mmCIF file of C-alpha atoms in Angstrom:
data_model
loop_
_atom_site.group_PDB
_atom_site.id
_atom_site.type_symbol
_atom_site.label_atom_id
_atom_site.label_comp_id
_atom_site.label_asym_id
_atom_site.label_seq_id
_atom_site.Cartn_x
_atom_site.Cartn_y
_atom_site.Cartn_z
ATOM 1 C CA MET A 1 65.472 -41.388 206.502
ATOM 2 C CA GLN A 2 67.108 -39.327 209.027
ATOM 3 C CA PRO A 3 68.196 -35.538 207.798
ATOM 4 C CA HIS A 4 71.779 -34.825 207.466
ATOM 5 C CA ASP A 5 73.442 -31.675 208.319
ATOM 6 C CA HIS A 6 76.201 -29.727 205.625
ATOM 7 C CA VAL A 7 79.109 -29.051 208.307
ATOM 8 C CA PHE A 8 82.243 -29.369 206.447
ATOM 9 C CA LEU A 9 84.646 -27.491 208.880
ATOM 10 C CA GLY A 10 88.166 -28.856 209.458
ATOM 11 C CA ALA A 11 89.069 -31.227 211.856
ATOM 12 C CA SER A 12 90.810 -28.456 213.967
ATOM 13 C CA HIS A 13 88.717 -25.518 213.444
ATOM 14 C CA GLU A 14 87.840 -24.425 216.780
ATOM 15 C CA HIS A 15 91.373 -25.188 218.181
ATOM 16 C CA ALA A 16 92.917 -23.181 214.986
ATOM 17 C CA GLU A 17 90.625 -20.209 215.921
ATOM 18 C CA ARG A 18 91.544 -19.930 219.356
ATOM 19 C CA ARG A 19 95.307 -20.079 218.454
ATOM 20 C CA THR A 20 94.697 -17.199 215.752
ATOM 21 C CA TRP A 21 92.925 -15.123 218.463
ATOM 22 C CA SER A 22 95.970 -15.666 220.909
ATOM 23 C CA VAL A 23 98.261 -14.484 218.188
ATOM 24 C CA ILE A 24 96.250 -11.329 217.614
ATOM 25 C CA TRP A 25 96.226 -10.578 221.387
ATOM 26 C CA LEU A 26 100.149 -11.166 221.337
ATOM 27 C CA CYS A 27 100.637 -8.653 218.219
ATOM 28 C CA ALA A 28 98.248 -6.050 219.752
ATOM 29 C CA ILE A 29 100.281 -6.050 223.042
ATOM 30 C CA MET A 30 103.598 -5.837 221.273
ATOM 31 C CA MET A 31 101.853 -2.784 219.390
ATOM 32 C CA ALA A 32 100.849 -0.895 221.901
ATOM 33 C CA LEU A 33 104.094 -1.218 223.908
ATOM 34 C CA GLU A 34 106.110 -0.174 220.681
ATOM 35 C CA ILE A 35 104.144 2.791 219.760
ATOM 36 C CA ILE A 36 104.154 4.085 223.569
ATOM 37 C CA GLY A 37 107.824 3.250 224.137
ATOM 38 C CA GLY A 38 108.434 5.179 220.897
ATOM 39 C CA LEU A 39 106.397 8.123 221.893
ATOM 40 C CA ILE A 40 107.891 8.376 225.287
ATOM 41 C CA PHE A 41 111.645 7.915 224.119
ATOM 42 C CA GLY A 42 111.115 9.623 220.962
ATOM 43 C CA SER A 43 111.997 7.049 218.863
ATOM 44 C CA ILE A 44 110.239 7.058 215.308
ATOM 45 C CA ALA A 45 111.503 3.537 214.439
ATOM 46 C CA LEU A 46 109.999 2.174 217.251
ATOM 47 C CA VAL A 47 106.623 3.857 216.584
ATOM 48 C CA ALA A 48 107.009 2.645 212.636
ATOM 49 C CA ASP A 49 107.593 -0.643 213.631
ATOM 50 C CA GLY A 50 104.641 -0.737 215.906
ATOM 51 C CA LEU A 51 102.445 0.496 213.112
ATOM 52 C CA HIS A 52 103.683 -2.313 211.036
ATOM 53 C CA MET A 53 102.674 -4.823 214.088
ATOM 54 C CA SER A 54 99.113 -3.550 213.530
ATOM 55 C CA THR A 55 98.968 -4.372 209.875
ATOM 56 C CA HIS A 56 100.507 -8.008 210.989
ATOM 57 C CA ALA A 57 97.508 -8.253 213.455
ATOM 58 C CA GLY A 58 94.971 -6.811 210.874
ATOM 59 C CA ALA A 59 95.973 -9.720 208.624
ATOM 60 C CA LEU A 60 95.608 -12.401 211.437
ATOM 61 C CA LEU A 61 92.049 -10.680 212.567
ATOM 62 C CA LEU A 62 90.655 -11.448 209.172
ATOM 63 C CA ALA A 63 91.640 -15.392 209.420
ATOM 64 C CA ALA A 64 90.319 -15.053 213.118
ATOM 65 C CA LEU A 65 86.755 -13.571 211.871
ATOM 66 C CA ALA A 66 86.513 -16.253 208.987
ATOM 67 C CA TYR A 67 86.971 -18.908 211.682
ATOM 68 C CA SER A 68 84.277 -17.547 213.679
ATOM 69 C CA TYR A 69 81.976 -16.676 211.288
ATOM 70 C CA ALA A 70 82.281 -20.345 209.492
ATOM 71 C CA ARG A 71 81.588 -21.726 213.063
ATOM 72 C CA LYS A 72 78.924 -19.694 213.767
ATOM 73 C CA HIS A 73 77.271 -20.186 210.496
ATOM 74 C CA ALA A 74 77.988 -23.735 209.944
ATOM 75 C CA THR A 75 74.264 -24.839 209.992
ATOM 76 C CA ASP A 76 72.652 -21.748 207.956
ATOM 77 C CA PRO A 77 70.641 -23.487 205.654
ATOM 78 C CA ARG A 78 71.341 -20.359 203.509
ATOM 79 C CA PHE A 79 74.796 -21.982 202.814
ATOM 80 C CA THR A 80 74.111 -24.929 200.446
ATOM 81 C CA PHE A 81 77.201 -26.697 201.030
ATOM 82 C CA GLY A 82 77.971 -25.367 204.456
ATOM 83 C CA THR A 83 80.862 -22.616 205.237
ATOM 84 C CA GLY A 84 83.676 -24.795 204.796
ATOM 85 C CA LYS A 85 85.206 -22.686 201.961
ATOM 86 C CA LEU A 86 85.397 -19.344 203.711
ATOM 87 C CA GLY A 87 88.615 -20.117 205.055
ATOM 88 C CA ASP A 88 89.669 -20.613 201.439
ATOM 89 C CA LEU A 89 88.060 -17.239 200.746
ATOM 90 C CA ALA A 90 90.030 -15.351 203.720
ATOM 91 C CA GLY A 91 93.342 -17.247 202.624
ATOM 92 C CA PHE A 92 92.691 -15.878 199.022
ATOM 93 C CA THR A 93 92.168 -12.205 200.332
ATOM 94 C CA SER A 94 94.971 -12.385 202.970
ATOM 95 C CA ALA A 95 97.351 -13.936 199.717
ATOM 96 C CA ILE A 96 96.500 -10.849 197.666
ATOM 97 C CA VAL A 97 97.035 -8.476 200.945
ATOM 98 C CA LEU A 98 100.598 -10.374 200.974
ATOM 99 C CA ALA A 99 101.125 -9.690 197.314
ATOM 100 C CA MET A 100 100.625 -5.909 197.723
ATOM 101 C CA ILE A 101 103.006 -6.061 200.745
ATOM 102 C CA ALA A 102 105.644 -7.546 198.609
ATOM 103 C CA LEU A 103 105.293 -4.751 196.144
ATOM 104 C CA LEU A 104 105.530 -2.057 198.591
ATOM 105 C CA ILE A 105 108.531 -3.408 200.040
ATOM 106 C CA ALA A 106 110.249 -4.057 196.747
ATOM 107 C CA TRP A 107 109.325 0.030 195.802
ATOM 108 C CA GLU A 108 110.622 1.208 199.291
ATOM 109 C CA SER A 109 113.731 -1.013 198.609
ATOM 110 C CA VAL A 110 114.445 0.406 195.123
ATOM 111 C CA ASP A 111 113.651 4.039 196.564
ATOM 112 C CA ARG A 112 116.257 3.234 199.231
ATOM 113 C CA ALA A 113 118.812 2.248 196.911
ATOM 114 C CA LEU A 114 118.433 5.240 194.829
ATOM 115 C CA HIS A 115 118.124 7.537 197.627
ATOM 116 C CA PRO A 116 120.173 6.324 200.621
ATOM 117 C CA VAL A 117 119.099 7.605 204.021
ATOM 118 C CA PRO A 118 120.881 7.585 207.232
ATOM 119 C CA ILE A 119 120.294 4.450 209.426
ATOM 120 C CA ALA A 120 120.045 4.648 212.865
ATOM 121 C CA PHE A 121 121.562 1.121 213.672
ATOM 122 C CA VAL A 122 121.206 1.522 217.758
ATOM 123 C CA GLU A 123 117.379 1.485 217.413
ATOM 124 C CA ALA A 124 116.890 -0.612 214.066
ATOM 125 C CA ILE A 125 118.865 -3.814 215.361
ATOM 126 C CA PRO A 126 117.075 -4.298 218.747
ATOM 127 C CA ILE A 127 113.694 -3.364 216.886
ATOM 128 C CA ALA A 128 114.369 -6.044 214.181
ATOM 129 C CA CYS A 129 115.225 -8.731 216.840
ATOM 130 C CA LEU A 130 112.087 -7.875 218.959
ATOM 131 C CA GLY A 131 110.280 -8.157 215.558
ATOM 132 C CA LEU A 132 111.671 -11.693 214.991
ATOM 133 C CA ALA A 133 110.873 -12.904 218.627
ATOM 134 C CA VAL A 134 107.423 -12.023 218.288
ATOM 135 C CA ASN A 135 106.830 -13.680 214.459
ATOM 136 C CA VAL A 136 108.650 -16.889 216.016
ATOM 137 C CA ALA A 137 106.473 -16.805 219.100
ATOM 138 C CA SER A 138 103.298 -16.179 216.625
ATOM 139 C CA ALA A 139 104.552 -19.227 214.026
ATOM 140 C CA TRP A 140 104.903 -21.482 217.317
ATOM 141 C CA LEU A 141 101.474 -20.500 218.400
ATOM 142 C CA LEU A 142 99.706 -20.971 215.196
ATOM 143 C CA GLY A 143 101.893 -24.219 213.817
ATOM 144 C CA GLY A 144 100.255 -25.722 217.314
ATOM 145 C CA GLY A 145 96.800 -25.029 216.063
ATOM 146 C CA ALA A 146 97.615 -26.134 212.298
ATOM 147 C CA HIS A 147 98.958 -29.807 213.432
ATOM 148 C CA HIS A 148 96.704 -30.418 216.151
ATOM 149 C CA HIS A 149 94.430 -33.287 215.868
ATOM 150 C CA GLY A 150 90.874 -32.634 217.187
ATOM 151 C CA HIS A 151 87.637 -33.568 216.787
ATOM 152 C CA ASP A 152 86.007 -33.125 213.774
ATOM 153 C CA HIS A 153 82.523 -31.060 214.075
ATOM 154 C CA GLY A 154 81.857 -31.946 210.400
ATOM 155 C CA HIS A 155 82.395 -35.484 210.811
ATOM 156 C CA ASP A 156 82.912 -37.961 208.011
ATOM 157 C CA HIS A 157 79.408 -38.932 206.617
ATOM 158 C CA ALA A 158 78.730 -40.007 203.240
ATOM 159 C CA HIS A 159 75.489 -38.797 202.246
ATOM 160 C CA GLY A 160 74.173 -40.318 199.023
ATOM 161 C CA HIS A 161 71.100 -38.962 197.194
ATOM 162 C CA GLY A 162 70.474 -41.470 194.887
ATOM 163 C CA HIS A 163 68.104 -41.060 191.644
ATOM 164 C CA ASP A 164 67.028 -44.090 189.967
ATOM 165 C CA HIS A 165 65.672 -43.177 186.571
ATOM 166 C CA GLY A 166 63.561 -46.128 184.980
ATOM 167 C CA HIS A 167 62.454 -46.810 181.764
ATOM 168 C CA ASP A 168 58.922 -45.036 182.531
ATOM 169 C CA HIS A 169 60.790 -41.974 183.383
ATOM 170 C CA GLY A 170 59.933 -42.053 187.089
ATOM 171 C CA HIS A 171 62.590 -41.291 189.618
ATOM 172 C CA ARG A 172 63.281 -42.115 193.364
ATOM 173 C CA HIS A 173 65.362 -40.547 196.040
ATOM 174 C CA ASP A 174 67.293 -42.758 197.985
ATOM 175 C CA HIS A 175 69.367 -40.979 201.233
ATOM 176 C CA GLY A 176 71.420 -42.652 203.619
ATOM 177 C CA HIS A 177 74.274 -42.349 205.384
ATOM 178 C CA ALA A 178 77.558 -44.296 205.105
ATOM 179 C CA HIS A 179 79.579 -44.023 208.209
ATOM 180 C CA GLN A 180 83.271 -44.290 207.601
ATOM 181 C CA HIS A 181 85.070 -45.600 210.526
ATOM 182 C CA GLU A 182 87.399 -48.159 208.500
ATOM 183 C CA HIS A 183 91.166 -47.302 208.806
ATOM 184 C CA GLU A 184 93.502 -47.036 205.964
ATOM 185 C CA GLN A 185 95.487 -50.269 204.781
ATOM 186 C CA ASP A 186 98.483 -50.216 206.270
ATOM 187 C CA ASP A 187 101.830 -51.560 204.689
ATOM 188 C CA GLY A 188 101.249 -54.924 205.631
ATOM 189 C CA GLN A 189 99.078 -57.581 207.514
ATOM 190 C CA THR A 190 100.705 -60.513 208.973
ATOM 191 C CA ALA A 191 99.464 -64.003 209.498
ATOM 192 C CA GLN A 192 100.754 -67.217 210.695
ATOM 193 C CA LEU A 193 101.459 -69.907 207.952
ATOM 194 C CA GLY A 194 102.848 -73.017 209.479
ATOM 195 C CA ALA A 195 105.748 -72.081 211.442
ATOM 196 C CA ALA A 196 106.365 -69.073 209.389
ATOM 197 C CA SER A 197 105.025 -65.705 210.329
ATOM 198 C CA VAL A 198 104.071 -64.033 206.981
ATOM 199 C CA THR A 199 103.753 -60.268 205.880
ATOM 200 C CA VAL A 200 101.717 -59.531 203.091
ATOM 201 C CA SER A 201 101.111 -56.199 201.220
ATOM 202 C CA ILE A 202 100.136 -54.962 198.369
ATOM 203 C CA HIS A 203 102.848 -53.047 196.236
ATOM 204 C CA GLU A 204 101.522 -50.398 193.727
ATOM 205 C CA ALA A 205 103.958 -47.617 193.834
ATOM 206 C CA GLY A 206 104.260 -46.340 190.131
ATOM 207 C CA VAL A 207 103.379 -50.018 188.943
ATOM 208 C CA PRO A 208 100.321 -52.570 188.700
ATOM 209 C CA PRO A 209 99.289 -53.456 192.223
ATOM 210 C CA ARG A 210 100.684 -56.846 193.077
ATOM 211 C CA PHE A 211 100.826 -59.236 196.396
ATOM 212 C CA ARG A 212 104.304 -59.475 198.007
ATOM 213 C CA LEU A 213 105.025 -61.876 200.737
ATOM 214 C CA VAL A 214 107.909 -61.343 203.233
ATOM 215 C CA GLY A 215 108.969 -64.158 205.972
ATOM 216 C CA ALA A 216 107.930 -67.330 203.866
ATOM 217 C CA THR A 217 109.834 -70.305 204.419
ATOM 218 C CA GLY A 218 111.305 -72.686 201.800
ATOM 219 C CA GLU A 219 108.362 -75.334 202.737
ATOM 220 C CA GLY A 220 106.705 -75.469 199.297
ATOM 221 C CA PRO A 221 105.182 -72.955 197.028
ATOM 222 C CA ILE A 222 102.512 -70.752 198.248
ATOM 223 C CA THR A 223 99.235 -69.752 196.681
ATOM 224 C CA ALA A 224 97.046 -66.829 197.556
ATOM 225 C CA GLU A 225 93.037 -66.686 196.944
ATOM 226 C CA THR A 226 90.693 -63.537 197.095
ATOM 227 C CA LEU A 227 87.140 -63.723 198.163
ATOM 228 C CA ARG A 228 85.102 -60.704 197.459
ATOM 229 C CA PRO A 229 81.901 -59.718 198.609
ATOM 230 C CA ASP A 230 80.121 -60.141 195.087
ATOM 231 C CA GLY A 231 81.486 -63.970 195.402
ATOM 232 C CA SER A 232 83.927 -63.501 192.875
ATOM 233 C CA SER A 233 87.326 -65.079 193.603
ATOM 234 C CA GLN A 234 91.012 -65.337 191.781
ATOM 235 C CA VAL A 235 94.078 -67.253 192.691
ATOM 236 C CA PHE A 236 97.656 -66.002 192.873
ATOM 237 C CA HIS A 237 101.010 -67.421 192.068
ATOM 238 C CA PHE A 238 104.311 -66.214 193.446
ATOM 239 C CA THR A 239 107.861 -65.693 192.023
ATOM 240 C CA ALA A 240 110.845 -64.423 193.846
ATOM 241 C CA THR A 241 111.867 -60.720 192.828
ATOM 242 C CA ASN A 242 114.458 -58.758 194.837
ATOM 243 C CA GLY A 243 114.267 -61.134 197.516
ATOM 244 C CA VAL A 244 110.696 -61.141 198.480
ATOM 245 C CA LEU A 245 107.746 -63.190 196.694
ATOM 246 C CA GLU A 246 105.622 -61.359 194.273
ATOM 247 C CA SER A 247 102.473 -62.028 192.831
ATOM 248 C CA SER A 248 102.503 -62.995 189.054
ATOM 249 C CA GLU A 249 98.990 -61.676 188.637
ATOM 250 C CA ILE A 250 97.735 -58.371 189.389
ATOM 251 C CA VAL A 251 95.308 -57.372 192.276
ATOM 252 C CA ALA A 252 92.371 -55.966 190.750
ATOM 253 C CA GLU A 253 90.149 -52.847 192.504
ATOM 254 C CA PRO A 254 88.793 -52.703 194.839
ATOM 255 C CA HIS A 255 91.216 -53.687 197.136
ATOM 256 C CA GLU A 256 88.731 -55.283 199.616
ATOM 257 C CA PHE A 257 88.369 -58.894 199.974
ATOM 258 C CA ARG A 258 89.312 -61.886 202.044
ATOM 259 C CA LEU A 259 92.866 -63.309 201.349
ATOM 260 C CA ILE A 260 93.504 -66.953 201.880
ATOM 261 C CA LEU A 261 96.926 -68.249 201.923
ATOM 262 C CA ARG A 262 97.933 -71.809 201.197
ATOM 263 C CA GLN A 263 101.201 -73.675 201.753
ATOM 264 C CA GLY A 264 101.287 -77.715 201.574
ATOM 265 C CA ALA A 265 98.845 -78.261 204.628
ATOM 266 C CA HIS A 266 98.901 -74.984 206.174
ATOM 267 C CA GLN A 267 96.387 -72.222 205.444
ATOM 268 C CA ALA A 268 95.536 -68.678 207.106
ATOM 269 C CA GLU A 269 93.396 -65.959 206.153
ATOM 270 C CA ILE A 270 93.761 -62.181 206.422
ATOM 271 C CA THR A 271 91.262 -59.328 205.466
ATOM 272 C CA PHE A 272 91.862 -56.514 203.324
ATOM 273 C CA HIS A 273 90.143 -53.354 204.144
ATOM 274 C CA GLU A 274 90.673 -50.700 201.552
ATOM 275 C CA HIS A 275 90.250 -46.942 202.552
ATOM 276 C CA HIS A 276 91.665 -44.384 200.206
ATOM 277 C CA GLN A 277 92.987 -41.072 201.782
ATOM 278 C CA VAL A 278 92.583 -37.915 199.572
ATOM 279 C CA ALA A 279 95.345 -35.804 198.666
ATOM 280 C CA ALA A 280 96.966 -33.421 201.110
ATOM 281 C CA ALA A 281 95.769 -30.334 199.515
ATOM 282 C CA ALA A 282 91.796 -31.389 200.157
ATOM 283 C CA HIS A 283 92.948 -31.442 203.974
ATOM 284 C CA ALA A 284 95.011 -28.126 203.841
ATOM 285 C CA ASP A 285 93.512 -25.237 206.275
ATOM 286 C CA ASN A 286 94.007 -22.369 203.497
ATOM 287 C CA ASN A 287 93.087 -19.967 206.308
ATOM 288 C CA MET A 288 95.596 -21.267 208.912
ATOM 289 C CA ARG A 289 98.183 -21.320 206.255
ATOM 290 C CA ALA A 290 97.629 -17.956 205.008
ATOM 291 C CA ALA A 291 98.126 -16.967 208.947
ATOM 292 C CA ILE A 292 101.284 -18.629 208.914
ATOM 293 C CA VAL A 293 102.639 -17.620 205.752
ATOM 294 C CA HIS A 294 102.103 -14.050 207.052
ATOM 295 C CA VAL A 295 104.218 -14.366 210.137
ATOM 296 C CA ILE A 296 106.927 -16.562 208.578
ATOM 297 C CA ALA A 297 107.273 -14.232 205.920
ATOM 298 C CA ASP A 298 107.595 -11.314 208.508
ATOM 299 C CA ALA A 299 110.246 -13.271 210.241
ATOM 300 C CA ALA A 300 112.206 -13.985 207.210
ATOM 301 C CA VAL A 301 112.329 -10.111 206.500
ATOM 302 C CA SER A 302 113.325 -9.730 210.324
ATOM 303 C CA VAL A 303 116.261 -11.884 209.394
ATOM 304 C CA LEU A 304 117.465 -10.367 206.403
ATOM 305 C CA VAL A 305 117.118 -7.022 207.800
ATOM 306 C CA ILE A 306 119.157 -8.353 211.080
ATOM 307 C CA ILE A 307 121.857 -9.492 208.763
ATOM 308 C CA ALA A 308 121.752 -6.699 206.366
ATOM 309 C CA LEU A 309 121.925 -4.159 209.408
ATOM 310 C CA ILE A 310 124.852 -5.797 211.020
ATOM 311 C CA LEU A 311 126.815 -5.807 207.534
ATOM 312 C CA ALA A 312 125.901 -2.017 206.960
ATOM 313 C CA LYS A 313 127.165 -1.233 210.461
ATOM 314 C CA PHE A 314 130.313 -3.067 210.627
ATOM 315 C CA PHE A 315 131.433 -3.019 206.993
ATOM 316 C CA GLY A 316 129.912 0.071 205.723
ATOM 317 C CA TRP A 317 127.772 -2.205 203.160
ATOM 318 C CA THR A 318 124.735 0.176 203.215
ATOM 319 C CA TRP A 319 123.530 -1.365 199.787
ATOM 320 C CA THR A 320 122.826 -4.618 201.813
ATOM 321 C CA ASP A 321 119.759 -2.896 203.484
ATOM 322 C CA PRO A 322 117.810 -2.220 200.232
ATOM 323 C CA ALA A 323 119.234 -5.620 198.780
ATOM 324 C CA ALA A 324 117.543 -7.587 201.935
ATOM 325 C CA GLY A 325 114.221 -5.731 201.200
ATOM 326 C CA LEU A 326 114.357 -6.851 197.522
ATOM 327 C CA ILE A 327 115.021 -10.646 198.163
ATOM 328 C CA GLY A 328 112.335 -10.414 201.036
ATOM 329 C CA ALA A 329 109.835 -9.097 198.892
ATOM 330 C CA ALA A 330 110.629 -11.837 196.014
ATOM 331 C CA VAL A 331 110.310 -14.716 198.872
ATOM 332 C CA ILE A 332 106.899 -13.237 200.120
ATOM 333 C CA ALA A 333 105.566 -12.743 196.302
ATOM 334 C CA SER A 334 106.500 -16.262 195.663
ATOM 335 C CA TRP A 335 104.622 -17.402 199.013
ATOM 336 C CA ALA A 336 101.622 -15.270 198.098
ATOM 337 C CA LEU A 337 100.989 -16.284 194.369
ATOM 338 C CA THR A 338 101.577 -20.138 195.576
ATOM 339 C CA LEU A 339 98.482 -19.558 197.964
ATOM 340 C CA ILE A 340 96.561 -17.258 195.429
ATOM 341 C CA ARG A 341 97.002 -20.114 193.191
ATOM 342 C CA ASP A 342 95.738 -23.021 195.550
ATOM 343 C CA THR A 343 92.879 -21.307 197.045
ATOM 344 C CA GLY A 344 91.746 -19.629 193.760
ATOM 345 C CA ARG A 345 91.488 -23.477 192.354
ATOM 346 C CA ILE A 346 89.099 -24.336 195.492
ATOM 347 C CA LEU A 347 87.064 -21.109 194.989
ATOM 348 C CA LEU A 348 86.515 -22.317 191.292
ATOM 349 C CA ASP A 349 85.896 -25.820 192.435
ATOM 350 C CA MET A 350 88.961 -27.411 190.542
ATOM 351 C CA ASN A 351 89.052 -30.930 190.977
ATOM 352 C CA PRO A 352 91.209 -31.317 194.204
ATOM 353 C CA ASP A 353 92.540 -34.743 193.712
ATOM 354 C CA THR A 354 92.552 -36.244 190.256
ATOM 355 C CA ARG A 355 94.020 -39.615 191.103
ATOM 356 C CA LEU A 356 91.225 -40.379 193.519
ATOM 357 C CA THR A 357 88.412 -39.578 190.913
ATOM 358 C CA GLU A 358 89.802 -42.066 188.717
ATOM 359 C CA THR A 359 89.851 -44.475 191.537
ATOM 360 C CA LEU A 360 86.297 -43.677 192.306
ATOM 361 C CA ARG A 361 85.291 -44.084 188.747
ATOM 362 C CA ARG A 362 86.892 -47.504 188.410
ATOM 363 C CA ALA A 363 85.117 -48.620 191.698
ATOM 364 C CA ILE A 364 81.872 -47.377 190.436
ATOM 365 C CA GLU A 365 82.235 -49.044 186.789
ATOM 366 C CA THR A 366 83.022 -52.564 188.308
ATOM 367 C CA GLY A 367 80.932 -55.197 186.639
ATOM 368 C CA GLY A 368 80.193 -53.294 183.302
ATOM 369 C CA ASP A 369 78.405 -50.447 184.501
ATOM 370 C CA GLN A 370 79.545 -46.682 182.950
ATOM 371 C CA VAL A 371 80.259 -43.503 184.651
ATOM 372 C CA ILE A 372 78.731 -40.872 182.240
ATOM 373 C CA ASP A 373 79.177 -37.945 184.643
ATOM 374 C CA LEU A 374 81.707 -37.153 187.396
ATOM 375 C CA HIS A 375 82.041 -34.263 189.623
ATOM 376 C CA VAL A 376 84.371 -34.091 192.511
ATOM 377 C CA TRP A 377 85.060 -30.779 194.396
ATOM 378 C CA ARG A 378 86.387 -29.509 197.651
ATOM 379 C CA LEU A 379 83.466 -28.663 200.268
ATOM 380 C CA GLY A 380 86.005 -27.495 203.140
ATOM 381 C CA PRO A 381 89.274 -28.835 204.913
ATOM 382 C CA GLY A 382 89.049 -32.751 204.607
ATOM 383 C CA HIS A 383 85.667 -32.859 203.169
ATOM 384 C CA LEU A 384 84.914 -33.605 199.534
ATOM 385 C CA GLY A 385 81.801 -33.467 197.402
ATOM 386 C CA ALA A 386 80.887 -35.962 194.457
ATOM 387 C CA VAL A 387 78.204 -36.077 191.979
ATOM 388 C CA VAL A 388 77.879 -39.550 189.768
ATOM 389 C CA SER A 389 75.812 -40.295 186.908
ATOM 390 C CA VAL A 390 76.069 -44.186 186.457
ATOM 391 C CA LEU A 391 74.656 -45.999 183.515
ATOM 392 C CA THR A 392 73.644 -49.566 183.984
ATOM 393 C CA GLY A 393 71.708 -52.267 182.601
ATOM 394 C CA SER A 394 71.761 -54.073 185.963
ATOM 395 C CA ASP A 395 68.963 -53.632 188.640
ATOM 396 C CA LEU A 396 71.385 -52.238 190.910
ATOM 397 C CA GLN A 397 70.151 -49.001 193.012
ATOM 398 C CA ALA A 398 71.736 -45.832 194.007
ATOM 399 C CA ALA A 399 72.579 -47.490 197.418
ATOM 400 C CA ASP A 400 74.683 -50.364 195.885
ATOM 401 C CA TYR A 401 77.111 -47.755 194.187
ATOM 402 C CA ARG A 402 77.248 -45.860 197.385
ATOM 403 C CA ALA A 403 78.303 -49.284 199.156
ATOM 404 C CA ARG A 404 81.053 -49.338 196.671
ATOM 405 C CA LEU A 405 82.424 -45.672 197.706
ATOM 406 C CA HIS A 406 82.300 -46.249 201.410
ATOM 407 C CA ARG A 407 86.049 -46.617 201.259
ATOM 408 C CA PHE A 408 86.962 -43.238 200.127
ATOM 409 C CA ASP A 409 88.079 -41.054 202.987
ATOM 410 C CA GLY A 410 86.911 -37.494 202.777
ATOM 411 C CA LEU A 411 83.705 -38.109 200.646
ATOM 412 C CA SER A 412 81.398 -36.376 202.980
ATOM 413 C CA HIS A 413 78.535 -35.554 200.419
ATOM 414 C CA ILE A 414 77.577 -38.086 197.526
ATOM 415 C CA THR A 415 74.874 -37.629 195.026
ATOM 416 C CA ILE A 416 74.129 -40.640 192.993
ATOM 417 C CA GLU A 417 71.901 -40.669 189.575
ATOM 418 C CA VAL A 418 71.270 -44.140 188.050
ATOM 419 C CA HIS A 419 70.173 -44.364 184.384
ATOM 420 C CA ARG A 420 69.018 -47.403 183.054
ATOM 421 C CA ARG A 421 70.135 -48.635 179.438
#
């Protein structure tokens, strides 16, 4: 057997790392310009904004160092399941810092409301506009990294460690790789049935899955038959529902089979390859997400400050300045708490996709087998690990159960244990 790696980094890891470093350089340059300019022209407000920019750069530096460390140590055997969670740890830490910043802004806003101070509008408004421009540029650069679809250095191998426990209490290890190159089933497949072009799809949005046919002509009743890899088959009949033909029978899991359509003397065949996608939360790069939240939060505060300063300058509404601070603090705190919750769940190995877990259970229990233990957790962005214990009275081996799971996208590390009745 070929040894397998435990590299569970996100698909755009290196690209996101480069983007983060570029934003850090942008912030560092602006920080230096503001501090030097403030000292030369005697503007304490400009110096203060430059120091604020340094905290902004520090938060991004945490994200960049996490990317670099995770990449450099991705194959370090000391990390049992790789370094894919390091970004979540950095995101969790960054979110705590963000929450502390929200508290400081709120405190300063309350203090300003109780003890108003003169505002230098001529300096404050341009500085706030400059800060907004830098944050918009930073968000644009980071957003390019977050949505870039690069090469996945972790790949998508489903590694199976199978332990086949027999009645003699012996066991064997069955290692293997199930490469996942199938594409997710789309909204429908088209087949030529006589003179008609018929589109077949499986409708299962909140209801039991059934076949739907679009484009069928009235040349007689249509039937469909599924032929599965295990040799079983099922015939489906159709009735008109909301302008389309829908099967009276429910399509059983898994949705992987040959489908034979028949209408009179005409016949057509379609092959369905099901490939389950994991929930968006399992793909999220929380390190990049935390960096983007930092710059967007700063940008949101800049917008509020600009509006408040303009109202205070032209209408004398000085109360708008601390009010803007309180609103900004509340928004930042909300984003920070959401990020803490999401990253905390990953760090505590909570199940990232309960729907996929139940579908996985049903796929294993096909044929009367019983799942007696099942754990699914996130290893890194787009990578899930799974431990499955199966109780069976058949002669199936770990490799047979692993074959049932090949359609589950993102299962990058699978351990299967087989117990005999």
